[in-house]
Amino acid sequence: KTAIFLFHIHDGIFWMYQLFVSGKLVDKYNPIPDYWKIFMDEKEKKSWSGNASLLASIFKIPKKFIEPYLIEWKDTKNKDKKAFPDDEFTIVNEWSMVDFQKKFGIIYPEFDRSDTLDLLRLKFIKK
């Protein structure tokens, strides 16, 4: 019954995720679903919208901390906007993934900070 995120930054352009629970894909997000428009129909594109309500219920965090990240990036009015004032990155930046992850308590490993690398190692070494 474990929830596992697969995060991906694609070509340095955008970030996306897939969420699996007990090995089953339950949610996914891509802010630029038209990136692969020749491979996706409208139903498939919509399936990449992310589901803030589902994430809030699984991870027991308020939906209001998730929703601002799950937007399509085609709207340029968000170019200089952050999801929250204390975020490091603007909402239409591929690294806003890190701000999103922080809402879930996920620490992105910084290779110049040994404390974050030690956390990463512990997750893979401990059984």
PDB file of C-alpha atoms in Angstrom, residues 1-120:
ATOM      1  CA  LYS A   1       0.000   0.000   0.000  1.00  0.00           C
ATOM      2  CA  THR A   2       2.962   2.275  -0.595  1.00  0.00           C
ATOM      3  CA  ALA A   3       2.608   5.476  -2.612  1.00  0.00           C
ATOM      4  CA  ILE A   4       5.520   6.130  -4.961  1.00  0.00           C
ATOM      5  CA  PHE A   5       6.079   9.253  -7.044  1.00  0.00           C
ATOM      6  CA  LEU A   6       8.081   9.109 -10.259  1.00  0.00           C
ATOM      7  CA  PHE A   7       9.264  12.652 -11.019  1.00  0.00           C
ATOM      8  CA  HIS A   8      10.805  13.596 -14.331  1.00  0.00           C
ATOM      9  CA  ILE A   9      12.213  16.792 -15.822  1.00  0.00           C
ATOM     10  CA  HIS A  10      11.839  16.460 -19.568  1.00  0.00           C
ATOM     11  CA  ASP A  11      14.499  18.032 -21.801  1.00  0.00           C
ATOM     12  CA  GLY A  12      14.993  20.861 -19.280  1.00  0.00           C
ATOM     13  CA  ILE A  13      11.616  22.236 -20.380  1.00  0.00           C
ATOM     14  CA  PHE A  14       9.019  20.977 -17.898  1.00  0.00           C
ATOM     15  CA  TRP A  15       8.501  18.579 -15.010  1.00  0.00           C
ATOM     16  CA  MET A  16       5.956  15.838 -14.702  1.00  0.00           C
ATOM     17  CA  TYR A  17       5.020  13.043 -12.338  1.00  0.00           C
ATOM     18  CA  GLN A  18       3.339   9.692 -12.180  1.00  0.00           C
ATOM     19  CA  LEU A  19       1.990   8.419  -8.863  1.00  0.00           C
ATOM     20  CA  PHE A  20       1.685   4.717  -8.124  1.00  0.00           C
ATOM     21  CA  VAL A  21      -0.097   3.196  -5.141  1.00  0.00           C
ATOM     22  CA  SER A  22       0.429  -0.506  -4.514  1.00  0.00           C
ATOM     23  CA  GLY A  23       2.038  -0.717  -7.947  1.00  0.00           C
ATOM     24  CA  LYS A  24      -0.979   0.778  -9.756  1.00  0.00           C
ATOM     25  CA  LEU A  25      -0.794   4.100 -11.624  1.00  0.00           C
ATOM     26  CA  VAL A  26      -3.360   6.358  -9.910  1.00  0.00           C
ATOM     27  CA  ASP A  27      -2.434   9.881 -11.030  1.00  0.00           C
ATOM     28  CA  LYS A  28      -0.182  11.759 -13.425  1.00  0.00           C
ATOM     29  CA  TYR A  29       0.672  15.333 -14.329  1.00  0.00           C
ATOM     30  CA  ASN A  30       2.265  17.060 -17.296  1.00  0.00           C
ATOM     31  CA  PRO A  31       1.982  20.870 -17.605  1.00  0.00           C
ATOM     32  CA  ILE A  32       2.499  20.757 -21.387  1.00  0.00           C
ATOM     33  CA  PRO A  33       0.444  17.774 -22.568  1.00  0.00           C
ATOM     34  CA  ASP A  34       0.549  19.122 -26.144  1.00  0.00           C
ATOM     35  CA  TYR A  35       4.286  18.439 -26.178  1.00  0.00           C
ATOM     36  CA  TRP A  36       3.464  15.019 -27.612  1.00  0.00           C
ATOM     37  CA  LYS A  37       0.276  16.082 -29.390  1.00  0.00           C
ATOM     38  CA  ILE A  38       0.756  13.677 -32.278  1.00  0.00           C
ATOM     39  CA  PHE A  39       0.692  10.784 -29.791  1.00  0.00           C
ATOM     40  CA  MET A  40      -2.184  11.923 -27.543  1.00  0.00           C
ATOM     41  CA  ASP A  41      -5.870  12.312 -28.052  1.00  0.00           C
ATOM     42  CA  GLU A  42      -7.917  14.735 -25.891  1.00  0.00           C
ATOM     43  CA  LYS A  43      -8.821  12.055 -23.338  1.00  0.00           C
ATOM     44  CA  GLU A  44      -5.176  11.116 -22.823  1.00  0.00           C
ATOM     45  CA  LYS A  45      -4.131  14.777 -22.530  1.00  0.00           C
ATOM     46  CA  LYS A  46      -6.794  15.367 -19.868  1.00  0.00           C
ATOM     47  CA  SER A  47      -5.565  12.319 -17.934  1.00  0.00           C
ATOM     48  CA  TRP A  48      -2.253  14.172 -17.367  1.00  0.00           C
ATOM     49  CA  SER A  49      -3.938  17.047 -15.450  1.00  0.00           C
ATOM     50  CA  GLY A  50      -3.039  15.801 -11.971  1.00  0.00           C
ATOM     51  CA  ASN A  51      -5.630  15.331  -9.247  1.00  0.00           C
ATOM     52  CA  ALA A  52      -5.118  17.597  -6.233  1.00  0.00           C
ATOM     53  CA  SER A  53      -8.015  16.020  -4.314  1.00  0.00           C
ATOM     54  CA  LEU A  54      -6.571  12.541  -4.719  1.00  0.00           C
ATOM     55  CA  LEU A  55      -3.075  13.669  -3.687  1.00  0.00           C
ATOM     56  CA  ALA A  56      -4.466  15.513  -0.659  1.00  0.00           C
ATOM     57  CA  SER A  57      -6.334  12.418   0.502  1.00  0.00           C
ATOM     58  CA  ILE A  58      -3.402  10.043  -0.004  1.00  0.00           C
ATOM     59  CA  PHE A  59      -0.776  12.254   1.613  1.00  0.00           C
ATOM     60  CA  LYS A  60      -3.012  13.964   4.200  1.00  0.00           C
ATOM     61  CA  ILE A  61      -2.091  17.504   3.206  1.00  0.00           C
ATOM     62  CA  PRO A  62      -4.460  20.348   2.323  1.00  0.00           C
ATOM     63  CA  LYS A  63      -5.476  20.453  -1.327  1.00  0.00           C
ATOM     64  CA  LYS A  64      -4.764  24.208  -1.368  1.00  0.00           C
ATOM     65  CA  PHE A  65      -1.025  23.425  -1.153  1.00  0.00           C
ATOM     66  CA  ILE A  66      -1.190  21.236  -4.273  1.00  0.00           C
ATOM     67  CA  GLU A  67      -3.627  22.915  -6.672  1.00  0.00           C
ATOM     68  CA  PRO A  68      -1.510  25.942  -7.689  1.00  0.00           C
ATOM     69  CA  TYR A  69       1.147  23.668  -9.205  1.00  0.00           C
ATOM     70  CA  LEU A  70      -1.209  21.568 -11.312  1.00  0.00           C
ATOM     71  CA  ILE A  71      -1.759  24.018 -14.150  1.00  0.00           C
ATOM     72  CA  GLU A  72      -1.154  23.945 -17.881  1.00  0.00           C
ATOM     73  CA  TRP A  73       1.772  26.113 -18.851  1.00  0.00           C
ATOM     74  CA  LYS A  74       0.311  27.389 -22.109  1.00  0.00           C
ATOM     75  CA  ASP A  75      -1.009  30.439 -20.270  1.00  0.00           C
ATOM     76  CA  THR A  76       1.898  32.912 -20.257  1.00  0.00           C
ATOM     77  CA  LYS A  77       0.327  35.132 -17.581  1.00  0.00           C
ATOM     78  CA  ASN A  78       1.884  32.775 -15.010  1.00  0.00           C
ATOM     79  CA  LYS A  79       5.409  33.246 -16.409  1.00  0.00           C
ATOM     80  CA  ASP A  80       6.693  35.295 -13.450  1.00  0.00           C
ATOM     81  CA  LYS A  81       4.311  33.939 -10.807  1.00  0.00           C
ATOM     82  CA  LYS A  82       5.186  31.583  -7.955  1.00  0.00           C
ATOM     83  CA  ALA A  83       2.662  29.128  -6.540  1.00  0.00           C
ATOM     84  CA  PHE A  84       3.490  30.416  -3.039  1.00  0.00           C
ATOM     85  CA  PRO A  85       5.564  33.451  -1.978  1.00  0.00           C
ATOM     86  CA  ASP A  86       8.179  31.301  -0.222  1.00  0.00           C
ATOM     87  CA  ASP A  87       8.745  29.061  -3.270  1.00  0.00           C
ATOM     88  CA  GLU A  88      12.147  29.242  -4.882  1.00  0.00           C
ATOM     89  CA  PHE A  89      11.009  28.929  -8.503  1.00  0.00           C
ATOM     90  CA  THR A  90       8.296  30.413 -10.698  1.00  0.00           C
ATOM     91  CA  ILE A  91       5.379  28.148 -11.492  1.00  0.00           C
ATOM     92  CA  VAL A  92       6.325  27.681 -15.173  1.00  0.00           C
ATOM     93  CA  ASN A  93       9.894  26.637 -14.442  1.00  0.00           C
ATOM     94  CA  GLU A  94      10.892  22.975 -14.603  1.00  0.00           C
ATOM     95  CA  TRP A  95      12.463  23.323 -11.152  1.00  0.00           C
ATOM     96  CA  SER A  96       9.113  24.271  -9.590  1.00  0.00           C
ATOM     97  CA  MET A  97       9.008  20.494  -9.201  1.00  0.00           C
ATOM     98  CA  VAL A  98      11.269  20.975  -6.147  1.00  0.00           C
ATOM     99  CA  ASP A  99       8.823  23.456  -4.588  1.00  0.00           C
ATOM    100  CA  PHE A 100       5.994  20.985  -5.265  1.00  0.00           C
ATOM    101  CA  GLN A 101       7.988  18.153  -3.682  1.00  0.00           C
ATOM    102  CA  LYS A 102       8.573  20.206  -0.522  1.00  0.00           C
ATOM    103  CA  LYS A 103       4.814  20.326   0.062  1.00  0.00           C
ATOM    104  CA  PHE A 104       4.982  16.536   0.471  1.00  0.00           C
ATOM    105  CA  GLY A 105       8.077  16.593   2.673  1.00  0.00           C
ATOM    106  CA  ILE A 106      10.267  15.329  -0.158  1.00  0.00           C
ATOM    107  CA  ILE A 107      13.814  16.660  -0.017  1.00  0.00           C
ATOM    108  CA  TYR A 108      15.431  16.946  -3.411  1.00  0.00           C
ATOM    109  CA  PRO A 109      19.052  15.745  -3.106  1.00  0.00           C
ATOM    110  CA  GLU A 110      21.541  18.558  -3.553  1.00  0.00           C
ATOM    111  CA  PHE A 111      24.879  17.115  -4.537  1.00  0.00           C
ATOM    112  CA  ASP A 112      26.833  19.859  -2.801  1.00  0.00           C
ATOM    113  CA  ARG A 113      25.047  19.174   0.518  1.00  0.00           C
ATOM    114  CA  SER A 114      26.031  15.908   2.152  1.00  0.00           C
ATOM    115  CA  ASP A 115      23.018  15.948   4.502  1.00  0.00           C
ATOM    116  CA  THR A 116      20.611  15.554   1.556  1.00  0.00           C
ATOM    117  CA  LEU A 117      22.748  12.851  -0.019  1.00  0.00           C
ATOM    118  CA  ASP A 118      22.883  10.954   3.280  1.00  0.00           C
ATOM    119  CA  LEU A 119      19.066  10.981   3.377  1.00  0.00           C
ATOM    120  CA  LEU A 120      18.981   9.588  -0.140  1.00  0.00           C
TER     121      LEU A 120
END
